[in-house]
PDB file of C-alpha atoms in Angstrom:
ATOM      1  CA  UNK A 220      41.466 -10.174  48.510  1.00 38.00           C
ATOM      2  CA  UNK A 221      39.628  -7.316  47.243  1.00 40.00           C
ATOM      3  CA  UNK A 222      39.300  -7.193  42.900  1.00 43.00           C
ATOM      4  CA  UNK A 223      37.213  -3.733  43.337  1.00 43.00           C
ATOM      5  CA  UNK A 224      40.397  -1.963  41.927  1.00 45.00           C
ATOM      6  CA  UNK A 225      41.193  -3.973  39.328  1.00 45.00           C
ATOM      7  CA  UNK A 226      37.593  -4.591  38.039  1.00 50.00           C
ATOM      8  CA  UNK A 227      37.679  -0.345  37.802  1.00 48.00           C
ATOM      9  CA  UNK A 228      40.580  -0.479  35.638  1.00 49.00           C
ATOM     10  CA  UNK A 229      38.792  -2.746  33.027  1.00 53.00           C
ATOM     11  CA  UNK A 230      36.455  -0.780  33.248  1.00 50.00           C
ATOM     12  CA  UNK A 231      38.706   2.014  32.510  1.00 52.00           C
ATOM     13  CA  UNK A 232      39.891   0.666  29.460  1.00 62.00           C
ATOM     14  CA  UNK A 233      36.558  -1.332  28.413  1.00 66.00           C
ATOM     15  CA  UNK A 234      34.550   2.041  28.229  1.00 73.00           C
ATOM     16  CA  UNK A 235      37.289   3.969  26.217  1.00 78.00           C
ATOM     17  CA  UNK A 236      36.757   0.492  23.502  1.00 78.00           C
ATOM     18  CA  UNK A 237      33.148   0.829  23.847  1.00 84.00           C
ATOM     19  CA  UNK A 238      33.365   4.580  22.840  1.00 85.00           C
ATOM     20  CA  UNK A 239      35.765   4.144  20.074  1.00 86.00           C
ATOM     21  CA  UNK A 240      33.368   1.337  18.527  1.00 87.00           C
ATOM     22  CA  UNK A 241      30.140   3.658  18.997  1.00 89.00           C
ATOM     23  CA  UNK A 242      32.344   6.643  17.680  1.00 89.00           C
ATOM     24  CA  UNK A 243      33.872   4.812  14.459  1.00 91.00           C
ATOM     25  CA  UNK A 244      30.468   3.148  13.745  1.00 92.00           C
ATOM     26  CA  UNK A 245      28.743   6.496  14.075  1.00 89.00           C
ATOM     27  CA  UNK A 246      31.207   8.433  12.109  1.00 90.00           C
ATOM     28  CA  UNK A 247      30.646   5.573   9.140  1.00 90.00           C
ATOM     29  CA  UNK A 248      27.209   5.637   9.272  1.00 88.00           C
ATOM     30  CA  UNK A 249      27.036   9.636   8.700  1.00 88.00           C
ATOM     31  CA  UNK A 250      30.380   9.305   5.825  1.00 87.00           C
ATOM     32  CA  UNK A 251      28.879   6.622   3.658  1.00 87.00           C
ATOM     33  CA  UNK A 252      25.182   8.095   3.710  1.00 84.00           C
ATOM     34  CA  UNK A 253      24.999  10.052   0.561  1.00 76.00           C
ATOM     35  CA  UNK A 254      22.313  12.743  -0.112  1.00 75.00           C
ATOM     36  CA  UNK A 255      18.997  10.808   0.126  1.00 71.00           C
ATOM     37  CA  UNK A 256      15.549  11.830   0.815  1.00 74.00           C
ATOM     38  CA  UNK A 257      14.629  10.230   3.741  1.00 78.00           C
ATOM     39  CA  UNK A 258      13.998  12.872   6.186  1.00 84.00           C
ATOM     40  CA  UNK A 259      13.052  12.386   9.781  1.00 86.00           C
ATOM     41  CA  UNK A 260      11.353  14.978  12.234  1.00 86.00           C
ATOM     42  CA  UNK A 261      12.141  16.049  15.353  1.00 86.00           C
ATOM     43  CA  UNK A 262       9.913  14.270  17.458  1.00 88.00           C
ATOM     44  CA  UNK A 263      10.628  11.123  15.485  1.00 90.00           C
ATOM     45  CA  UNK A 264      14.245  12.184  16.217  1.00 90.00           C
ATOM     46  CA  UNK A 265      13.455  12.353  19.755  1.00 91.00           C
ATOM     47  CA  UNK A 266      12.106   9.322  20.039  1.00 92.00           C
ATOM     48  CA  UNK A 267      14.731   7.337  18.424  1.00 92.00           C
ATOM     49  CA  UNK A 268      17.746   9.129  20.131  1.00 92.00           C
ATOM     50  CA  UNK A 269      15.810   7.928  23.669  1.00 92.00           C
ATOM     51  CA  UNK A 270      16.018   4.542  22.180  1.00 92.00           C
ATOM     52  CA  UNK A 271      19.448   4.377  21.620  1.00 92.00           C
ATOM     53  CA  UNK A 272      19.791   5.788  25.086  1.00 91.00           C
ATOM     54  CA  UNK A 273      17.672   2.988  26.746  1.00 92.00           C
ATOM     55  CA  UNK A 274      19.440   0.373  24.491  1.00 93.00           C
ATOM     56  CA  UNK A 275      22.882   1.084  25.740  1.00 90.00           C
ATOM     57  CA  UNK A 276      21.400   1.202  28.898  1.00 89.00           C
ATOM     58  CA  UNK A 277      20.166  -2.307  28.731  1.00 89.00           C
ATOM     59  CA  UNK A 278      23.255  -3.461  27.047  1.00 88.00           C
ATOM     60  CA  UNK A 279      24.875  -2.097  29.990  1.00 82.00           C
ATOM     61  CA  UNK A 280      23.066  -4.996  32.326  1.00 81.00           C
ATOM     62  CA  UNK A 281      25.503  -7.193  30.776  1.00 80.00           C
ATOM     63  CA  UNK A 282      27.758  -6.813  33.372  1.00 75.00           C
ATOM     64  CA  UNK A 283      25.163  -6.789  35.678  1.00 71.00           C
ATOM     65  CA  UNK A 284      26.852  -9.695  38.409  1.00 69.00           C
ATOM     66  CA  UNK A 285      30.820  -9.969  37.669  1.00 69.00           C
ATOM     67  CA  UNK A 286      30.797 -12.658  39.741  1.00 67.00           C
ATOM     68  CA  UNK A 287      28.602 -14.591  37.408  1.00 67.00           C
ATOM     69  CA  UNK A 288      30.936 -13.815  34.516  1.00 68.00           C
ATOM     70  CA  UNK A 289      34.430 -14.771  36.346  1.00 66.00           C
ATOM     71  CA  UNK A 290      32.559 -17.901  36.784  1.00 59.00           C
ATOM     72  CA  UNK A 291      31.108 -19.398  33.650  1.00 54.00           C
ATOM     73  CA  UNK A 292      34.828 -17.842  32.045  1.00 58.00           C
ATOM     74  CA  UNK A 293      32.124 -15.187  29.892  1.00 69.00           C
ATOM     75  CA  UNK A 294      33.721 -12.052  30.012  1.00 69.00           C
ATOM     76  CA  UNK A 295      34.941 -12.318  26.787  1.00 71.00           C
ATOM     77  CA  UNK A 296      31.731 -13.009  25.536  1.00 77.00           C
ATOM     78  CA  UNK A 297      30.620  -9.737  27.553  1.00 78.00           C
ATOM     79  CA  UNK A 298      33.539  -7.533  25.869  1.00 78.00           C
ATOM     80  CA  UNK A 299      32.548  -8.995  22.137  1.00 82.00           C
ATOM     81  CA  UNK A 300      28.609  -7.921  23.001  1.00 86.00           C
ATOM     82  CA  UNK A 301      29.469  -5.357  24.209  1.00 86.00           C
ATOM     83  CA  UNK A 302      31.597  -3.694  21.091  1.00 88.00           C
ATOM     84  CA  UNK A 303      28.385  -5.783  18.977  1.00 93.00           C
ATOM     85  CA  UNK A 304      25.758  -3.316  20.755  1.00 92.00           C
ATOM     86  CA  UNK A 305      28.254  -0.152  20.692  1.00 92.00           C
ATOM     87  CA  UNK A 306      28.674  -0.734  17.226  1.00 94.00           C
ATOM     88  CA  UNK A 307      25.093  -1.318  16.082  1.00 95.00           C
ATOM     89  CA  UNK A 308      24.091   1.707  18.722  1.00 94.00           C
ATOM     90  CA  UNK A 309      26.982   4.122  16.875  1.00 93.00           C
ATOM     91  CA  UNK A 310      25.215   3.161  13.318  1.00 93.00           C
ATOM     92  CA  UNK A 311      21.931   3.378  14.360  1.00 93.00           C
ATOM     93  CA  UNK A 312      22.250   6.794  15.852  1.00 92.00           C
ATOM     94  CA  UNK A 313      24.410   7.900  13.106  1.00 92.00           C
ATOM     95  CA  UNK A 314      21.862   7.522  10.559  1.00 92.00           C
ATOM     96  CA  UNK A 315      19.033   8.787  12.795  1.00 92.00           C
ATOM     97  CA  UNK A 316      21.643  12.378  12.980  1.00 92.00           C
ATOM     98  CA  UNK A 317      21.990  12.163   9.380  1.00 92.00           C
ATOM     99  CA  UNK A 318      18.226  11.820   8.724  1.00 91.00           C
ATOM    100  CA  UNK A 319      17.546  14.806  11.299  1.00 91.00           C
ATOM    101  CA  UNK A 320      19.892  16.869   9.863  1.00 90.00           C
ATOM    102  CA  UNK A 321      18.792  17.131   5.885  1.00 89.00           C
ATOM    103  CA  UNK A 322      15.361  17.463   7.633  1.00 89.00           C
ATOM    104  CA  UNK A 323      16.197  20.266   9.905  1.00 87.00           C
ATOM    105  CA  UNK A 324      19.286  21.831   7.634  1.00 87.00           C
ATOM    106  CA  UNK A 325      18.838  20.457   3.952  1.00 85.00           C
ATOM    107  CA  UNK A 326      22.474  18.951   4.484  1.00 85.00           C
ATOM    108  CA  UNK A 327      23.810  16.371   6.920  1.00 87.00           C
ATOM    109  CA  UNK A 328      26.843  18.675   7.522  1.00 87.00           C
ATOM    110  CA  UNK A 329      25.081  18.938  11.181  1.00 89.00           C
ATOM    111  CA  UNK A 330      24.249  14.989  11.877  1.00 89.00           C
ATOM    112  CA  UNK A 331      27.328  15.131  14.916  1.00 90.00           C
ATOM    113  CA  UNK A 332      24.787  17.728  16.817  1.00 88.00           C
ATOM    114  CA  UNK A 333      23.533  13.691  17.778  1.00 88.00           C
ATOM    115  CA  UNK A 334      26.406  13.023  19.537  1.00 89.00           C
ATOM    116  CA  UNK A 335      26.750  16.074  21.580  1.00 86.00           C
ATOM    117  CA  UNK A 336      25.514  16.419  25.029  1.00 81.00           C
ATOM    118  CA  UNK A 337      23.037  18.979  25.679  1.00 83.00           C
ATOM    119  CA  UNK A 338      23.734  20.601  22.148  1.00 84.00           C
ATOM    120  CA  UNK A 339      21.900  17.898  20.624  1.00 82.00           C
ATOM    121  CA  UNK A 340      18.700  19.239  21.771  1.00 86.00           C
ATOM    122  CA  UNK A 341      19.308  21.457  18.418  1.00 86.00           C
ATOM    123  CA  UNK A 342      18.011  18.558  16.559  1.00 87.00           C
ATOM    124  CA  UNK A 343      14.933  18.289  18.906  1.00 85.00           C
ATOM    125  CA  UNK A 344      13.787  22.028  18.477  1.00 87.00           C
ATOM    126  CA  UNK A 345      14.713  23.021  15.282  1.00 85.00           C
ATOM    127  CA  UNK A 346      11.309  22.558  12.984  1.00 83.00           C
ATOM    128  CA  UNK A 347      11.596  20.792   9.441  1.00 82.00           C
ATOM    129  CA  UNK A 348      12.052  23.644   6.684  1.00 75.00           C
ATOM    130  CA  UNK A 349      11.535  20.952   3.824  1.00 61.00           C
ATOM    131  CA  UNK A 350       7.665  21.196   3.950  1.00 57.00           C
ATOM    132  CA  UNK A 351       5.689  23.403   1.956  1.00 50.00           C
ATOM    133  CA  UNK A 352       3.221  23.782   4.648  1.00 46.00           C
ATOM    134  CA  UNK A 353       4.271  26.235   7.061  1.00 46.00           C
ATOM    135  CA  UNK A 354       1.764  24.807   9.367  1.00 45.00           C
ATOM    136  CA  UNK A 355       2.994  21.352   8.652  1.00 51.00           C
ATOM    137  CA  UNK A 356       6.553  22.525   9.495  1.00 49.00           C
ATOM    138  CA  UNK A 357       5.354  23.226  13.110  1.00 52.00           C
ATOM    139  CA  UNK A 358       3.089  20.252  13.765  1.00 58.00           C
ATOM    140  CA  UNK A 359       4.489  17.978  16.313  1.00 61.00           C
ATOM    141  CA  UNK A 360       3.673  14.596  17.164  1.00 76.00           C
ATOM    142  CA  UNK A 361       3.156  14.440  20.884  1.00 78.00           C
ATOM    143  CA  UNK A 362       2.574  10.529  20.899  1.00 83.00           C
ATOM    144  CA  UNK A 363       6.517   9.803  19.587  1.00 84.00           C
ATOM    145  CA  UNK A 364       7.258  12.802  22.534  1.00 84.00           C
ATOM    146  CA  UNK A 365       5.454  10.881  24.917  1.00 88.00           C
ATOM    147  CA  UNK A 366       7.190   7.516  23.896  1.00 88.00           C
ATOM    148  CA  UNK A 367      10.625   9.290  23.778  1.00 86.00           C
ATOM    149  CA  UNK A 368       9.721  10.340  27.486  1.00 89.00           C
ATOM    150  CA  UNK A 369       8.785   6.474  28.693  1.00 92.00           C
ATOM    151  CA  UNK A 370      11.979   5.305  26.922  1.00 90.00           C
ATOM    152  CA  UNK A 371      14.297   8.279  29.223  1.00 89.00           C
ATOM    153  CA  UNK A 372      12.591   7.661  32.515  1.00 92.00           C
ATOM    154  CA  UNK A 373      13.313   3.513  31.817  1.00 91.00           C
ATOM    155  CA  UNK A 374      16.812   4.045  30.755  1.00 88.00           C
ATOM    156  CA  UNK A 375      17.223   6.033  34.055  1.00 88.00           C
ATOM    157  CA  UNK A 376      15.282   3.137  35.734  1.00 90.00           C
ATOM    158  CA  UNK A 377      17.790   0.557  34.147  1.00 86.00           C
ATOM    159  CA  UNK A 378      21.076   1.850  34.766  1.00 83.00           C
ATOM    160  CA  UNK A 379      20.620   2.935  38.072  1.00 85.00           C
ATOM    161  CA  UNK A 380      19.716  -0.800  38.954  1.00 83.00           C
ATOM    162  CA  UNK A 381      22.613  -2.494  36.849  1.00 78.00           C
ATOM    163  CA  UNK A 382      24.903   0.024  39.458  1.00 76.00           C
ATOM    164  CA  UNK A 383      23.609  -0.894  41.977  1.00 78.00           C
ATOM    165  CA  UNK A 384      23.371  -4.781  41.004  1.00 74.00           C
ATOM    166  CA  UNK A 385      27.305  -4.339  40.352  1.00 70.00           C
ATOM    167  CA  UNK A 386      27.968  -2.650  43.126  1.00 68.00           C
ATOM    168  CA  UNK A 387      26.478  -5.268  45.253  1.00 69.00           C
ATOM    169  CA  UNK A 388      28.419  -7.780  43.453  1.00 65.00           C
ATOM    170  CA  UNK A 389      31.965  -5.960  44.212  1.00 59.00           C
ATOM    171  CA  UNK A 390      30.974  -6.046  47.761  1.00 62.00           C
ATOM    172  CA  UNK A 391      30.360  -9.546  47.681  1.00 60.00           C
ATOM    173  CA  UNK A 392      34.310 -10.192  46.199  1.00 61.00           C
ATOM    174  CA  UNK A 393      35.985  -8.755  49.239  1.00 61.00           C
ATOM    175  CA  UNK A 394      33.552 -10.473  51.782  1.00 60.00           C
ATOM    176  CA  UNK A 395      33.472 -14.379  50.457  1.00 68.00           C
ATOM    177  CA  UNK A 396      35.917 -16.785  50.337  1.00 75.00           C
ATOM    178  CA  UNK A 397      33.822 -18.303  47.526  1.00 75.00           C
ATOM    179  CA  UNK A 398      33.757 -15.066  45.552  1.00 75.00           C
ATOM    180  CA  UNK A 399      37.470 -14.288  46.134  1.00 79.00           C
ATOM    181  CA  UNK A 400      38.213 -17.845  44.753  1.00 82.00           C
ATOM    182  CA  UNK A 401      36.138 -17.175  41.887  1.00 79.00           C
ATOM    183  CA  UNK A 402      38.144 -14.299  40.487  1.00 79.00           C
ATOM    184  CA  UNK A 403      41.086 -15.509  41.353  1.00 84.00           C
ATOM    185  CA  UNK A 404      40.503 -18.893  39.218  1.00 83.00           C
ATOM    186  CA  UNK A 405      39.538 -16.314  36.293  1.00 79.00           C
ATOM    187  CA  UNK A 406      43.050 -14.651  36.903  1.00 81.00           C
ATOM    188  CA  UNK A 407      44.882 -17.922  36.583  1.00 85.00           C
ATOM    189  CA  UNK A 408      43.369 -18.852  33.274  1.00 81.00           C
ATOM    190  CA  UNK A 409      43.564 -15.724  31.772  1.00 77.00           C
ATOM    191  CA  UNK A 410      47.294 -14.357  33.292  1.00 82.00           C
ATOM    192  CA  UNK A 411      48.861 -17.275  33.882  1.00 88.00           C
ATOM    193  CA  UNK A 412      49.268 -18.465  38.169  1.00 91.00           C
ATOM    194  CA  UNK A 413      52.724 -16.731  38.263  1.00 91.00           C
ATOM    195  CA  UNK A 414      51.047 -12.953  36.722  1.00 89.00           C
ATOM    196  CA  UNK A 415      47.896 -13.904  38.859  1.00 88.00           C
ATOM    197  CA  UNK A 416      49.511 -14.594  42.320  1.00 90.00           C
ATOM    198  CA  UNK A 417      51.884 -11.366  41.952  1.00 89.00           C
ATOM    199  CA  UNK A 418      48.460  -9.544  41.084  1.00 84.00           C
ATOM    200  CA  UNK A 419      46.840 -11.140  44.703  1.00 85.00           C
ATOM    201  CA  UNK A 420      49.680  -9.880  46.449  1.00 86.00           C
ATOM    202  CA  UNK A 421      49.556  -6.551  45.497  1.00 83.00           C
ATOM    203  CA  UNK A 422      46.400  -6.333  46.885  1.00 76.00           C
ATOM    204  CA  UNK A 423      47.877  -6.346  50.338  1.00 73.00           C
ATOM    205  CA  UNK A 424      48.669  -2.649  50.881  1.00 69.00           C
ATOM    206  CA  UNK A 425      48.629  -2.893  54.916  1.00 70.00           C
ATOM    207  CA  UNK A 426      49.848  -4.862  58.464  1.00 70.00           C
ATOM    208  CA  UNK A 427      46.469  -7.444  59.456  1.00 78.00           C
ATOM    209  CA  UNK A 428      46.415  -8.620  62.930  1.00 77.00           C
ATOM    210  CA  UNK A 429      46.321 -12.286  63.314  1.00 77.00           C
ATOM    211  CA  UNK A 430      46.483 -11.973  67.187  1.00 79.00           C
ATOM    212  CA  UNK A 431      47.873 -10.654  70.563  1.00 77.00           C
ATOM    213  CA  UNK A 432      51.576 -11.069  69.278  1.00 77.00           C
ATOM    214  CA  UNK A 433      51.429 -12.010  65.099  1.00 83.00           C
ATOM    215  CA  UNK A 434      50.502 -10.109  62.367  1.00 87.00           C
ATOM    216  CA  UNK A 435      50.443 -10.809  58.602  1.00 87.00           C
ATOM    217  CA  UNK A 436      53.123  -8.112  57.580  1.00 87.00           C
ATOM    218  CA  UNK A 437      53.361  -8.771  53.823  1.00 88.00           C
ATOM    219  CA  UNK A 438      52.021 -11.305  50.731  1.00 90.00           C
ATOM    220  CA  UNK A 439      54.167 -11.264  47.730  1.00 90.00           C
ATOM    221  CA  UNK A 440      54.504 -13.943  44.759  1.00 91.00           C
ATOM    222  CA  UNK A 441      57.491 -16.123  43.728  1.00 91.00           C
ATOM    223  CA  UNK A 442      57.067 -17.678  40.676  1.00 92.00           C
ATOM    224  CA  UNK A 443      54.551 -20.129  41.032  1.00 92.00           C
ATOM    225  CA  UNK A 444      54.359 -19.571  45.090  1.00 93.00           C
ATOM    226  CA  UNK A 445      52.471 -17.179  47.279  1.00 93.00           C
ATOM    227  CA  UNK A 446      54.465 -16.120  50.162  1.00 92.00           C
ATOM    228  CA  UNK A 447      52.427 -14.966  53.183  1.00 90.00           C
ATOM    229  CA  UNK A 448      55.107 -13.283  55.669  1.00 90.00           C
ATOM    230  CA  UNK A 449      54.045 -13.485  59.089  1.00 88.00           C
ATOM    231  CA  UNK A 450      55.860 -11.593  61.891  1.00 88.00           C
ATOM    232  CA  UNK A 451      56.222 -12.837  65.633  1.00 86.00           C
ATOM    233  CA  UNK A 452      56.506  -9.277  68.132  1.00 83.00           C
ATOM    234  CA  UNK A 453      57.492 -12.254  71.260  1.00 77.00           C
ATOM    235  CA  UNK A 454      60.557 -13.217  71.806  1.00 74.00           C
ATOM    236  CA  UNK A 455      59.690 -16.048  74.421  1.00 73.00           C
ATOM    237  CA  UNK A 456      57.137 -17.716  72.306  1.00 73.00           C
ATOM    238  CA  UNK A 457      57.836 -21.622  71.310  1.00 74.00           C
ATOM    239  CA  UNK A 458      55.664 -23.415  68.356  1.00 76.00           C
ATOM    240  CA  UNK A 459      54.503 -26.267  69.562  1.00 76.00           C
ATOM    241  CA  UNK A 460      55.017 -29.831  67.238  1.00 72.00           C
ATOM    242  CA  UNK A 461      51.410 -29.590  66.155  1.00 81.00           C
ATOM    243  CA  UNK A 462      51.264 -25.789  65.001  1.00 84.00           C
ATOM    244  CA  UNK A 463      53.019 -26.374  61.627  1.00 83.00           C
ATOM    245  CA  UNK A 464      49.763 -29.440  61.071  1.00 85.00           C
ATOM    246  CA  UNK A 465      47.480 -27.208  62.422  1.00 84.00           C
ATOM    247  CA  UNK A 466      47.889 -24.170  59.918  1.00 85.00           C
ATOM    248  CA  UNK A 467      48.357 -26.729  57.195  1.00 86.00           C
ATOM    249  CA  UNK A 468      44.877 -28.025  57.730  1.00 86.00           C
ATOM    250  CA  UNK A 469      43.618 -24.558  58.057  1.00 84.00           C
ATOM    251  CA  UNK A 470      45.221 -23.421  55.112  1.00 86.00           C
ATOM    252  CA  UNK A 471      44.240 -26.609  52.987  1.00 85.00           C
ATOM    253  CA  UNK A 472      40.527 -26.090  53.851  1.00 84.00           C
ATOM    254  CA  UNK A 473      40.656 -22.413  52.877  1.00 84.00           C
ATOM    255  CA  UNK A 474      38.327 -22.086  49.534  1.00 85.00           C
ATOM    256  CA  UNK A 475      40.228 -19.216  48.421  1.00 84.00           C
ATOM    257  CA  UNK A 476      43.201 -21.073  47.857  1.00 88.00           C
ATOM    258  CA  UNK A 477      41.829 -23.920  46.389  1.00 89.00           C
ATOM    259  CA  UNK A 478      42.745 -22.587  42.296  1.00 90.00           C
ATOM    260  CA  UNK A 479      46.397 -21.832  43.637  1.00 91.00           C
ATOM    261  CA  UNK A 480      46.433 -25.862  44.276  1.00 89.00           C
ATOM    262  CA  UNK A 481      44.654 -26.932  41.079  1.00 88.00           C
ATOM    263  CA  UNK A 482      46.965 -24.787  39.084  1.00 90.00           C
ATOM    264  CA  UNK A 483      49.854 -26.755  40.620  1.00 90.00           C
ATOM    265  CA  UNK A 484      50.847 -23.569  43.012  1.00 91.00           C
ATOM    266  CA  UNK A 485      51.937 -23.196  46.397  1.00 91.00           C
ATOM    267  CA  UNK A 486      51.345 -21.053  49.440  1.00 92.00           C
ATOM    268  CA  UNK A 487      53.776 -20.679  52.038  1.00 92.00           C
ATOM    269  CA  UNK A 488      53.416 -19.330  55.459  1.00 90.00           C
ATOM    270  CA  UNK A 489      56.464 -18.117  56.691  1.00 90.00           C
ATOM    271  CA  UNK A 490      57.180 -17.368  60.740  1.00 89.00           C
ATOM    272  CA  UNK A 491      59.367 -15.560  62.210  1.00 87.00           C
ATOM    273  CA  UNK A 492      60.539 -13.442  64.807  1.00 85.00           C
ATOM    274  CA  UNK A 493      61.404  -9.501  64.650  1.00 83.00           C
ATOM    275  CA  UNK A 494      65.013  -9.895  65.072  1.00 79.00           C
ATOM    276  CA  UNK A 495      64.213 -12.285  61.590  1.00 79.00           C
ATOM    277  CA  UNK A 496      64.659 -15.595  63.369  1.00 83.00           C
ATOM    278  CA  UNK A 497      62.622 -18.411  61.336  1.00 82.00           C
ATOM    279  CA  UNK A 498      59.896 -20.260  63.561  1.00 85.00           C
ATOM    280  CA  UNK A 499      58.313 -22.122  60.957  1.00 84.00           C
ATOM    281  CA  UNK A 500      58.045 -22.685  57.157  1.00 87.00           C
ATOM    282  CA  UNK A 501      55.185 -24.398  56.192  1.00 87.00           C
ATOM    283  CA  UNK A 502      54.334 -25.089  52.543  1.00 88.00           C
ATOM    284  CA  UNK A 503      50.788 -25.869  51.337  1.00 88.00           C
ATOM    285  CA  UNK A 504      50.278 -27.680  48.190  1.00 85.00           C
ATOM    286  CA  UNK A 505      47.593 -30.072  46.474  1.00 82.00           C
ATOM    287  CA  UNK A 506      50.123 -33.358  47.235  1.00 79.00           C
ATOM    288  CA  UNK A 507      50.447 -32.170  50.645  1.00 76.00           C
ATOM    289  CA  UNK A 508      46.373 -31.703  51.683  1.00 78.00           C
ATOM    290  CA  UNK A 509      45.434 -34.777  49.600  1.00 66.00           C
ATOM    291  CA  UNK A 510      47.558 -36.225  52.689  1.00 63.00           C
TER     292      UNK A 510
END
C-alpha cells in the first residue's frame, strides 16, 4: 500500500486551512489596530518579518515523521497547532505591517505590502519620514539586519530538513509492512474499516506478479471485507489440500493486515482461472488465525 497520494491531498487541503487562519488573523490584526503611535523601522521590520518566516518554518517540523503521528493517533493535535501557530503568526505579522506602515507612510493603509511576496521589500527600503532628523530618517541598524539575515538562512536550514525528514518518512510507508499497518490502523479509526478498506483498494492501480502463472489482478472492498482477486493464466494447474492452509498462515502472519482483524474485518483471497473457474476461496479472519 502506498499513502504518498493521499497524505498529498491533506496536505492539499491542510495548507489552504493554514492560509485562511494566517490570512483572517492577519487581516484582524491590521482592522482592529486603530491609529497609534507605535512606529517600527525598517530594519526592525526586517528583522521581525524573518522571524515570522523562521517560526512557520519551525512550526512546519510538526509534521516532521507522519509515521509518528498515524501512530500515537496525533494528527489532530498537529492540525489544531498548526491553525494555533498560523493564527498567532497571521497576528503577529499583521501588527508588525501595521507598525511599518504609519512609520514608513503615516497611515496603515499599506500594512498588506507584509503579506506580499517580493513587494514587501517596500517596507524594508522605504526610510521612516516621521523623524525630524533627516539624518535620523536614514540611519539603519545593521545589528537587527544582521539578525534578520541569521533568522532567513535558518528558516532555509529548517524547512529544507523537515522535507526531507517527510520525505523519508513517505518512503518508508510504501516499503514496511509495519508502516503500511500503521496508517492503515489510523484509517480505520478515523473512516470507519468499511471507508478505510475501499480507500486500500484503490490504491491498487496495476496487475502484480505473484509468479510464473498467477498474478494479483485486482483488490477492492466489500463492506467490511477486502477482496484480493487473484487470476490463474494455467489451465492444468491443481491446488493441492494444503494450499488453502498454507496462504492462510501466510496471510495471518502478514503485519499489514493485522488492524483489518482487530477491527473485526476480513480478507479474502480469491482463485481462479481465466475462463473464471473458482480454485479456491479462502477467508482470513481474527477467529480463524487464533486457530
Amino acid at each position: 500500500m502506498t499513502s504518498t497520494d493521499y497524505l498529498s491531498v491533506i496536505a492539499a487541503h491542510g495548507l489552504l486551512v493554514y492560509l485562511c487562519a494566517f490570512l483572517l488573523s492577519a487581516v484582524s490584526a491590521i482592522l482592529l489596530v486603530g491609529k497609534t503611535s507605535f512606529r517600527m523601522r525598517r530594519e526592525q521590520f526586517f528583522a521581525h518579518s524573518s522571524g515570522v518566516g523562521l517560526a512557520a518554518a519551525l512550526l512546519a517540523g510538526v509534521w516532521r515523521n507522519p509515521l509518528t503521528l498515524y501512530s500515537n493517533d496525533g494528527i489532530d493535535l498537529a492540525v489544531a497547532l498548526t491553525i494555533m501557530g498560523c493564527v498567532l503568526l497571521g497576528g503577529w505579522l499583521g501588527l508588525v505591517g501595521v507598525a511599518r506602515s504609519y512609520d514608513a507612510f503615516g497611515s496603515k493603509r499599506w500594512a498588506f505590502l507584509a503579506f506580499v511576496p517580493l513587494v514587501n521589500f517596500v517596507l524594508i527600503f522605504v526610510p521612516s519620514r516621521v523623524r525630524s532628523n533627516s539624518v535620523d530618517r536614514h540611519r539603519v541598524s545593521y545589528e537587527l539586519v544582521a539578525i534578520g539575515l541569521v533568522f532567513v538562512v535558518v528558516a532555509n536550514w529548517a524547512a529544507t530538513a523537515t522535507n526531507r525528514r517527510i520525505d523519508t518518512s513517505l518512503d518508508s510507508i510504501g516499503s514496511s509492512s509495519s508502516a503500511q499497518a500503521t496508517v492503515l490502523a489510523w484509517q480505520i479509526r478515523r473512516y470507519g474499516l468499511p471507508d478505510a478498506l475501499t480507500l486500500l483498494a484503490s490504491y491498487h492501480d496495476e496487475v502484480r506478479r505473484i509468479d510464473a502463472v498467477t498474478e494479483l489482478s485486482s483488490i477492492r472492498a466489500e463492506g467490511t471485507v477486502l477482496v484480493r482477486h487473484y487470476t490463474v493464466s494455467s489451465d492444468s494447474i491443481v491446488l493441492p489440500f494444503s494450499f488453502t492452509e498454507t496462504v492462510r498462515n501466510t496471510v495471518c502472519q502478514s503485519e499489514q493486515f493485522l488492524p483489518i482483524y482487530a477491527a473485526g474485518g476480513t480478507v479474502r483471497e480469491q482463485y481462479q482461472r481465466r475462463s473464471g473457474e473458482n480454485l479456491a476461496v479462502i477467508d482470513i479472519s481474527t477467529e480463524l488465525c487464533a486457530t
